[in-house]
Short mmCIF file of C-alpha atoms in Angstrom, two decimals:
data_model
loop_
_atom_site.label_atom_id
_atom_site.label_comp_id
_atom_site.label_asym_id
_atom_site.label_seq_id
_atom_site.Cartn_x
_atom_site.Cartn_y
_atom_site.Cartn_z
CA UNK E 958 -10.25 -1.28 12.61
CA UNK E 959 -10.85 1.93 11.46
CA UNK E 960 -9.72 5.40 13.08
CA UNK E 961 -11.97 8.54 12.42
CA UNK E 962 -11.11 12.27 13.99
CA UNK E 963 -13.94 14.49 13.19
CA UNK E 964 -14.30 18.23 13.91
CA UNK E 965 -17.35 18.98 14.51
CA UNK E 966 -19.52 22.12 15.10
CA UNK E 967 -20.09 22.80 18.53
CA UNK E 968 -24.09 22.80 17.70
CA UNK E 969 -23.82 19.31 15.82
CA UNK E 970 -21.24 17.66 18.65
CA UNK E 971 -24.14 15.98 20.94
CA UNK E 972 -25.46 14.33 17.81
CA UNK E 973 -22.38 13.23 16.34
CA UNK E 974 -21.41 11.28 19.82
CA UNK E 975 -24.72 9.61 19.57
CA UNK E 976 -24.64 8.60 16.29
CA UNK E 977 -21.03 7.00 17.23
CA UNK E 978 -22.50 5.17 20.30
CA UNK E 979 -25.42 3.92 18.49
CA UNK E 980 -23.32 2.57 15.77
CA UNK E 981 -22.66 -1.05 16.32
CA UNK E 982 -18.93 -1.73 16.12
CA UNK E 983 -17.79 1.42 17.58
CA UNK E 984 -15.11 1.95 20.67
CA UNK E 985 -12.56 4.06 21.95
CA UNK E 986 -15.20 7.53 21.95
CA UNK E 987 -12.65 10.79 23.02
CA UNK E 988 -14.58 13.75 23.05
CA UNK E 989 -12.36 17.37 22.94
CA UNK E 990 -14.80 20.60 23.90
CA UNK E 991 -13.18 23.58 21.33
CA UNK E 992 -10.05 22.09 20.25
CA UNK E 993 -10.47 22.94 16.96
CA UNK E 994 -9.63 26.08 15.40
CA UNK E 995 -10.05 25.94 11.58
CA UNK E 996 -12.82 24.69 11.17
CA UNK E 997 -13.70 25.98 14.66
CA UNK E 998 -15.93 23.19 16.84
CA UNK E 999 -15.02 19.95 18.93
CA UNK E 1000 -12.74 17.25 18.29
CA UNK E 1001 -14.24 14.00 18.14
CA UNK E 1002 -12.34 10.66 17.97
CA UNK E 1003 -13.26 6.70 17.78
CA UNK E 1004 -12.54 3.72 16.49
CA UNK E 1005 -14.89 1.69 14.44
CA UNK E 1006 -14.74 -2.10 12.86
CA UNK E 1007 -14.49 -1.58 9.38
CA UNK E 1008 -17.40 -3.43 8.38
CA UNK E 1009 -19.49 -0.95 10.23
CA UNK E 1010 -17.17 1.79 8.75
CA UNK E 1011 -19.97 2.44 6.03
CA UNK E 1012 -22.60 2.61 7.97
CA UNK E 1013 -21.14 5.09 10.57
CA UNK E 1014 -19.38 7.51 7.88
CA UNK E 1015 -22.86 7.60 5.50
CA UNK E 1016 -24.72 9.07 9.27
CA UNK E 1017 -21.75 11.41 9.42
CA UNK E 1018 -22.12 12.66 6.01
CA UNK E 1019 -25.91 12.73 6.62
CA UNK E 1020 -25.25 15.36 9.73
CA UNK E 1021 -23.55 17.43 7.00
CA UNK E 1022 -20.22 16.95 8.55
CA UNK E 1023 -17.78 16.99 5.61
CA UNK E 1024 -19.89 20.30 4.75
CA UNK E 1025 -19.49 22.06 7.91
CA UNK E 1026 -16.68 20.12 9.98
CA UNK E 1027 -14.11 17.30 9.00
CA UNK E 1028 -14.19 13.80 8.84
CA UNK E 1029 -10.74 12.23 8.48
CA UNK E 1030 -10.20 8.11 8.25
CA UNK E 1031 -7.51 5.72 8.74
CA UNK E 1032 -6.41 2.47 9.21
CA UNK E 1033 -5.01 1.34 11.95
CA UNK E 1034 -1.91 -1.78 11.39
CA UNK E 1035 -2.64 -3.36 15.13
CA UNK E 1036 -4.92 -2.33 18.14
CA UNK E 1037 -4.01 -4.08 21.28
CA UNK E 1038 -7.40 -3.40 23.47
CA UNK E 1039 -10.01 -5.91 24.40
CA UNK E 1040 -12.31 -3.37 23.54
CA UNK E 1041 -11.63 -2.88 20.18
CA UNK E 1042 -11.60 -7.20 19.90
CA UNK E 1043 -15.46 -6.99 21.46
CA UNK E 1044 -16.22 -4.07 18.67
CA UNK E 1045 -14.88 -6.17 16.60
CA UNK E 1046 -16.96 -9.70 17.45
CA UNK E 1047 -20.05 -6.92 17.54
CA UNK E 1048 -20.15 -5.74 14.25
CA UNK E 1049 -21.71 -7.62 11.55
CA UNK E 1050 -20.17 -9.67 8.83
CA UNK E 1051 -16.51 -9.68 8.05
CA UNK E 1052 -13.95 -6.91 7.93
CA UNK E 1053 -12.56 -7.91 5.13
CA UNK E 1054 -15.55 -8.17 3.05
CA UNK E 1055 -16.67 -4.70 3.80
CA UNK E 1056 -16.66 -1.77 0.99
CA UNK E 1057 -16.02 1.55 2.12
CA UNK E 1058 -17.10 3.30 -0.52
CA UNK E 1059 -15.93 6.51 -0.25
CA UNK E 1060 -12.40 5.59 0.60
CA UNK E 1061 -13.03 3.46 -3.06
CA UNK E 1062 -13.99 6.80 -4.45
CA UNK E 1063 -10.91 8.89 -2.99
CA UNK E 1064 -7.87 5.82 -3.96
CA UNK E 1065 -9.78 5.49 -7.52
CA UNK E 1066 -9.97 9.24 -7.76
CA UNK E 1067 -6.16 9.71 -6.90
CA UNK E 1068 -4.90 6.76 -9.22
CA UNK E 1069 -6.99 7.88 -12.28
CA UNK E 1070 -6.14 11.60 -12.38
CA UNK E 1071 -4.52 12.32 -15.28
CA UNK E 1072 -1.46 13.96 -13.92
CA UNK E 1073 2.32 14.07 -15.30
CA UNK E 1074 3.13 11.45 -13.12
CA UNK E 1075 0.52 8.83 -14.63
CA UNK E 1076 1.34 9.80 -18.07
CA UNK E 1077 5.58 9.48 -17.29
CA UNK E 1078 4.46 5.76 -16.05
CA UNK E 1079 2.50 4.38 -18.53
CA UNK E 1080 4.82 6.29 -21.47
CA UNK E 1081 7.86 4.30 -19.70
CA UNK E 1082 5.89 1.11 -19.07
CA UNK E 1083 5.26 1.46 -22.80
CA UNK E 1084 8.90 1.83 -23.94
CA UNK E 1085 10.30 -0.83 -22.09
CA UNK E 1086 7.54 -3.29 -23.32
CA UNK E 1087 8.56 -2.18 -26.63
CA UNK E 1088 12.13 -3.02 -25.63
CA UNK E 1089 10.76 -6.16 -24.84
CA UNK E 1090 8.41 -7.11 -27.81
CA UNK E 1091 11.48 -6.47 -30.13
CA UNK E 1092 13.96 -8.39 -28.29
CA UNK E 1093 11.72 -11.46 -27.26
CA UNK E 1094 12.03 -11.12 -23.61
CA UNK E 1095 9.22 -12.04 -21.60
CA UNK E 1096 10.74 -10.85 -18.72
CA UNK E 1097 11.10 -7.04 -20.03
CA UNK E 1098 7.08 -7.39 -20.96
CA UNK E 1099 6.31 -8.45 -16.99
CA UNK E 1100 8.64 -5.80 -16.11
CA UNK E 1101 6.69 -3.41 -18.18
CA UNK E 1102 3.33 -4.96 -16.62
CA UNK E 1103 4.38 -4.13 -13.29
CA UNK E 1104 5.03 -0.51 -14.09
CA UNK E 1105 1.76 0.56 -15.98
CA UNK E 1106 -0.58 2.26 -13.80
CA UNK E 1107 -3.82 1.38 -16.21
CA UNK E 1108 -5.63 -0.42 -13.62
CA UNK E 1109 -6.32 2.48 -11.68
CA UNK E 1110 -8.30 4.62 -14.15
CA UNK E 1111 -9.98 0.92 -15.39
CA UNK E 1112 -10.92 0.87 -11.01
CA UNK E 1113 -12.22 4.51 -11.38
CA UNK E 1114 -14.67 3.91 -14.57
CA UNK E 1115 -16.25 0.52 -12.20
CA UNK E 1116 -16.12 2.79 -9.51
CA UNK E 1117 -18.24 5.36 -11.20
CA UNK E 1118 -20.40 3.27 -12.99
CA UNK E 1119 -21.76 1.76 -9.54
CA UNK E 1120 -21.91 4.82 -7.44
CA UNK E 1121 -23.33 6.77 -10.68
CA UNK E 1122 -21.27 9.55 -11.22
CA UNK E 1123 -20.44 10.47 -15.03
CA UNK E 1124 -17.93 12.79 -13.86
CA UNK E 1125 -15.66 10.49 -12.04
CA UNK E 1126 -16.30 8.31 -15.20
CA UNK E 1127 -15.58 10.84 -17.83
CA UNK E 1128 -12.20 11.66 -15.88
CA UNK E 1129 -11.09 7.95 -15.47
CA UNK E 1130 -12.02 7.86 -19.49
CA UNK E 1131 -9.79 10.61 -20.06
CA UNK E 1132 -6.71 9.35 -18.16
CA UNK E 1133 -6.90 5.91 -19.79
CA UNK E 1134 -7.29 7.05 -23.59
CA UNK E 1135 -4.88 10.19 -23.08
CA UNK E 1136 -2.17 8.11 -20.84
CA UNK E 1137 -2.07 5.21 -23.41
CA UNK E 1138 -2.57 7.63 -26.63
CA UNK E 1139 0.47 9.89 -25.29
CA UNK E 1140 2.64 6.55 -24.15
CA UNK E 1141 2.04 4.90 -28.25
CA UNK E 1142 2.66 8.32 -29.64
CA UNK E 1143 6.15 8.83 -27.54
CA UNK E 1144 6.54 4.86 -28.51
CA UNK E 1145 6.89 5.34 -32.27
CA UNK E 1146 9.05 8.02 -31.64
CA UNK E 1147 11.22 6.25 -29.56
CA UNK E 1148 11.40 3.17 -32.24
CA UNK E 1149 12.45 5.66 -34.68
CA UNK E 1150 15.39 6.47 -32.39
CA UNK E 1151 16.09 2.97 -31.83
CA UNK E 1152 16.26 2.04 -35.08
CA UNK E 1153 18.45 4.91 -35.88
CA UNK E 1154 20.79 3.63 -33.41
CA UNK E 1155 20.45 0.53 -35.39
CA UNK E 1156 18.97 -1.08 -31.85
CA UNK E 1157 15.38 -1.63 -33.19
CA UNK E 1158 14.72 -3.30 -36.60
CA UNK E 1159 11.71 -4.43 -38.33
CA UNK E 1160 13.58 -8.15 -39.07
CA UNK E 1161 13.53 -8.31 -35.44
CA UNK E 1162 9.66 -7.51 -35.16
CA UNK E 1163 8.81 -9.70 -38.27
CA UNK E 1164 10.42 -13.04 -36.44
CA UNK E 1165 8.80 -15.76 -34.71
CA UNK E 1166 9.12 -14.47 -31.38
CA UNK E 1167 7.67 -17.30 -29.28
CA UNK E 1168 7.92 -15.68 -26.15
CA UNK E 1169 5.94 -12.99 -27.25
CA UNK E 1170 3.98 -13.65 -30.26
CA UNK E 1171 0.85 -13.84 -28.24
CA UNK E 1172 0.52 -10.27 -27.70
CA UNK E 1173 -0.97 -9.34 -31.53
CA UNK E 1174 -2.90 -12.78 -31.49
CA UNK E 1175 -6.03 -12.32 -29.26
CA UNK E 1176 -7.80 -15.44 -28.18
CA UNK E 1177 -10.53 -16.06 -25.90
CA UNK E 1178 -8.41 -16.77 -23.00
CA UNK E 1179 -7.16 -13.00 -23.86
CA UNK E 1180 -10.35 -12.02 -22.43
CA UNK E 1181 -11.12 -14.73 -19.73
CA UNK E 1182 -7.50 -13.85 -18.02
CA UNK E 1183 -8.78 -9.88 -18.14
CA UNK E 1184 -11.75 -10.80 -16.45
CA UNK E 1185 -10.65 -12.81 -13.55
CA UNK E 1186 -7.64 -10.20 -13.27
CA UNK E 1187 -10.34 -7.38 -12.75
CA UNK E 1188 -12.36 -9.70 -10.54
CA UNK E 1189 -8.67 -9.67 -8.39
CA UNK E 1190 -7.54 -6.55 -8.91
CA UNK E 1191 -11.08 -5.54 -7.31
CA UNK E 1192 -11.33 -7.59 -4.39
CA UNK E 1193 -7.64 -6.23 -3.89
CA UNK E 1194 -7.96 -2.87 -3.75
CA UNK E 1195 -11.87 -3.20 -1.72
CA UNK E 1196 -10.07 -5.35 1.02
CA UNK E 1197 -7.04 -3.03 1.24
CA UNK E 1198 -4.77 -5.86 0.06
CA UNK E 1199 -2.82 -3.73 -2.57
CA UNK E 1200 -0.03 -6.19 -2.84
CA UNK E 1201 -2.06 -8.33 -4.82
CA UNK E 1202 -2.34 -5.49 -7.56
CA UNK E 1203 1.24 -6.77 -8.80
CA UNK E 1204 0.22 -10.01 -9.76
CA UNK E 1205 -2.92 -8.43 -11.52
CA UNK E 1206 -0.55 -5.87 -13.52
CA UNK E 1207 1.55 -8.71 -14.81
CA UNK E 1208 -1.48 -11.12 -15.52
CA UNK E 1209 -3.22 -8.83 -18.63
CA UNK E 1210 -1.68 -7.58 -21.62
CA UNK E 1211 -2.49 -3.97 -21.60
CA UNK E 1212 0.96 -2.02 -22.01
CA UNK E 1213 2.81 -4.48 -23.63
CA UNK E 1214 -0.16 -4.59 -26.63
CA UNK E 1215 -0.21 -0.78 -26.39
CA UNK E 1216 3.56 -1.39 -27.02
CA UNK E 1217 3.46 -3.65 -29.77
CA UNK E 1218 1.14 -1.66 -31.78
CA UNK E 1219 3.25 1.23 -31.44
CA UNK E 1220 6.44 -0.65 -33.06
CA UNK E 1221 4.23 -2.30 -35.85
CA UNK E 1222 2.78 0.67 -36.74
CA UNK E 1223 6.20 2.29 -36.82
CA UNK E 1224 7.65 -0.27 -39.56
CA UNK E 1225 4.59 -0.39 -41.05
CA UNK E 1226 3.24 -3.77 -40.16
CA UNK E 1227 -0.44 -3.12 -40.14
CA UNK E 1228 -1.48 -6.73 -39.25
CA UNK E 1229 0.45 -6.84 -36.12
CA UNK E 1230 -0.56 -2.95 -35.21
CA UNK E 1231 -4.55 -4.44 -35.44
CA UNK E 1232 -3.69 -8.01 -33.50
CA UNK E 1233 -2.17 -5.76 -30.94
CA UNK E 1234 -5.09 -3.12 -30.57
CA UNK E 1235 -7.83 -6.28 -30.39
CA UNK E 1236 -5.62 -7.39 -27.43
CA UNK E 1237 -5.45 -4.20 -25.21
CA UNK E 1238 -9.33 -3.46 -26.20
CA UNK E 1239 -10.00 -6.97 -25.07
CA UNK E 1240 -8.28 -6.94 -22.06
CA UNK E 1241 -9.42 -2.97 -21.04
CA UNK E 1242 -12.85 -4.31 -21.72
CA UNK E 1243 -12.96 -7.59 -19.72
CA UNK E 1244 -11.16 -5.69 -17.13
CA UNK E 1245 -13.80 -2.86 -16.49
CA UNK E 1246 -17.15 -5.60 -17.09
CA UNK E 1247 -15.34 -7.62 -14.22
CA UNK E 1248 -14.87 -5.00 -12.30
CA UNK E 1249 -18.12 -3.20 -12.16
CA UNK E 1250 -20.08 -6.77 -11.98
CA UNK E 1251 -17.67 -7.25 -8.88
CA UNK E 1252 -18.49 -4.14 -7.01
CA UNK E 1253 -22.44 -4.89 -7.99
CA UNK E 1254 -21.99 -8.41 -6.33
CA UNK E 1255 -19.71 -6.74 -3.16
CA UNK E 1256 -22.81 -4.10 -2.73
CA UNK E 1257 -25.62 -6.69 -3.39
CA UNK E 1258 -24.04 -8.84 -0.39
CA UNK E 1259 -22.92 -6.46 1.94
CA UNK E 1260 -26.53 -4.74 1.73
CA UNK E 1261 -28.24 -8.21 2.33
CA UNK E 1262 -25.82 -9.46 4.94
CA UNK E 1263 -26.57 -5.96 6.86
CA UNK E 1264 -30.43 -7.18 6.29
CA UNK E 1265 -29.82 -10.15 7.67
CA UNK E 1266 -28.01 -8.77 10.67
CA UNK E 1267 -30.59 -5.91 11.41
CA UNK E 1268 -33.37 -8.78 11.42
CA UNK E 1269 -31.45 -10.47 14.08
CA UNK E 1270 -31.30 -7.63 16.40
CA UNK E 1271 -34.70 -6.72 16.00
CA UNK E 1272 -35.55 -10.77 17.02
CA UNK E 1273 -33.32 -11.27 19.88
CA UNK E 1274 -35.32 -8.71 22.36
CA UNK E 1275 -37.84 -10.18 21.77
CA UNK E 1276 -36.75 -13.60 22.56
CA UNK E 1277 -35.14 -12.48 26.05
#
């Protein structure tokens, strides 16, 4: 379930409480005449099954509400009311298979803002992969997976390619190629240093390194693992399951490539340096094409299950 509090002009209130009681899905209505001071109007409250979530927030928008009052959404953990379980059994299809959209938008928009924070993440994530790569240790490089915040500008380019806005796009862009160009650049620098300290050495890069050799030699299962990671990481973040973005962060090789390249490139080992930068294109590739073709599918199925449902309801009058 889903909780909304709305201000609302006082002009607009009558229509926003029967938009919420026409909404299928809908429960707990508390109406508050002038509690609101900035911006001044009513207070209006409900909860709403998240699979009609979409529905009821794109009427809100439609009465110019975010323009002239407030709409503000959360989730709520556990709901003990019989009410909300009938709202629930009301609404059509399955919570968990729902989009909302512009809560997509917002977490996407948040995660892919290129901000010192992002670029601190990544530029560690980076460093300790590089740790890894030159030591051998597979589990520095899933340590290094779990830190790197990529996916989130990757979720914000899907995002904006379905809901068609360039800007959103050009922003995720620009978060992704300055976040990993900053985190390479602060790489070599911190090989130098490394090697100075006689820590790093290119013997060390140059030897077999079985546990991580695979990250400068791209295969096709380079790319099929990037795919079915985006296809996760997607379903994971448009379901609210978040945990399950760890095991997608330590299933593709984006930092630890990023990483790899960095050191080659610092001892001068140009065939390794390429091998790594197929891999991470690969992967950022197959993650964003999985993506995107996910949220197409998730839109294409919601909008025909909603169809499907509205048919119904029209039929069953009629019937009676």
């Amino acid at each position: 379930m889903l909780h909304l509090r709305l201000i609302a002009p006082v002009e607009k209130t009558d229509e926003v409480v029967r938009l919420i009681e026409e909404t299928v899905g809908t429960t707990h209505l508390i109406v508050v005449r002038g509690a609101a001071r900035n911006p001044a109007g009513d207070v209006v409250m409900c909860d709403v099954a998240r699979e009609s979530g979409e529905e009821l927030i794109g009427g809100l928008k439609g009465l110019g509400l975010e323009e002239t009052g407030s709409i503000a959404i959360e989730n709520i953990d556990l709901s003990l009311s019989r009410r909300a379980d009938k709202a629930e059994e009301e609404a059509p299809g399955d919570g968990a298979d729902a989009v909302l959209w512009e809560q997509l938008a917002d977490e996407t928009h948040e995660e892919s803002t290129l901000s010192v924070t992002y670029v601190a993440f990544i530029t560690l994530a980076t460093m300790i992969a590089a740790c890894g790569v030159v030591l051998d240790n597979a589990i520095l490089i899933v340590g290094a997976m779990a830190v790197g915040p990529e996916f989130g500008p990757l979720a914000g380019i899907s995002t904006a390619l379905v809901q068609r806005t360039p800007r959103q796009a050009l922003r995720s862009l620009t978060a992704l190629l300055v976040g990993f160009a900053a985190a390479m650049l602060v790489t070599v620098g911190f090989t130098y240093f490394m090697d100075a300290l006689d820590l790093f050495s290119k013997v060390q890069l140059e030897a077999v390194r079985p546990n991580t050799n695979f990250i400068y030699h791209p295969d096709p299962f380079s790319f099929v693992v990037a795919v079915l990671a985006g296809i996760a990481g997607t379903l994971s973040l448009t379901s609210a399951k978040s945990g399950a973005l760890v095991g997608v962060a330590i299933s593709v090789t984006t930092v630890p490539a990023a990483a790899n390249a960095a050191v080659a490139f610092s001892y001068d080992e140009y065939r390794q340096a390429w091998g790594s930068s197929e891999q991470l294109l690969l992967n950022l590739l197959g993650i964003v094409l999985a993506s995107t073709l996910t949220l197409l599918a998730q839109k294409w199925l919601w909008s025909r299950q909603h169809r499907r449902a509205a048919r119904t309801e029209r039929v069953q009058p009629q019937g009676g």
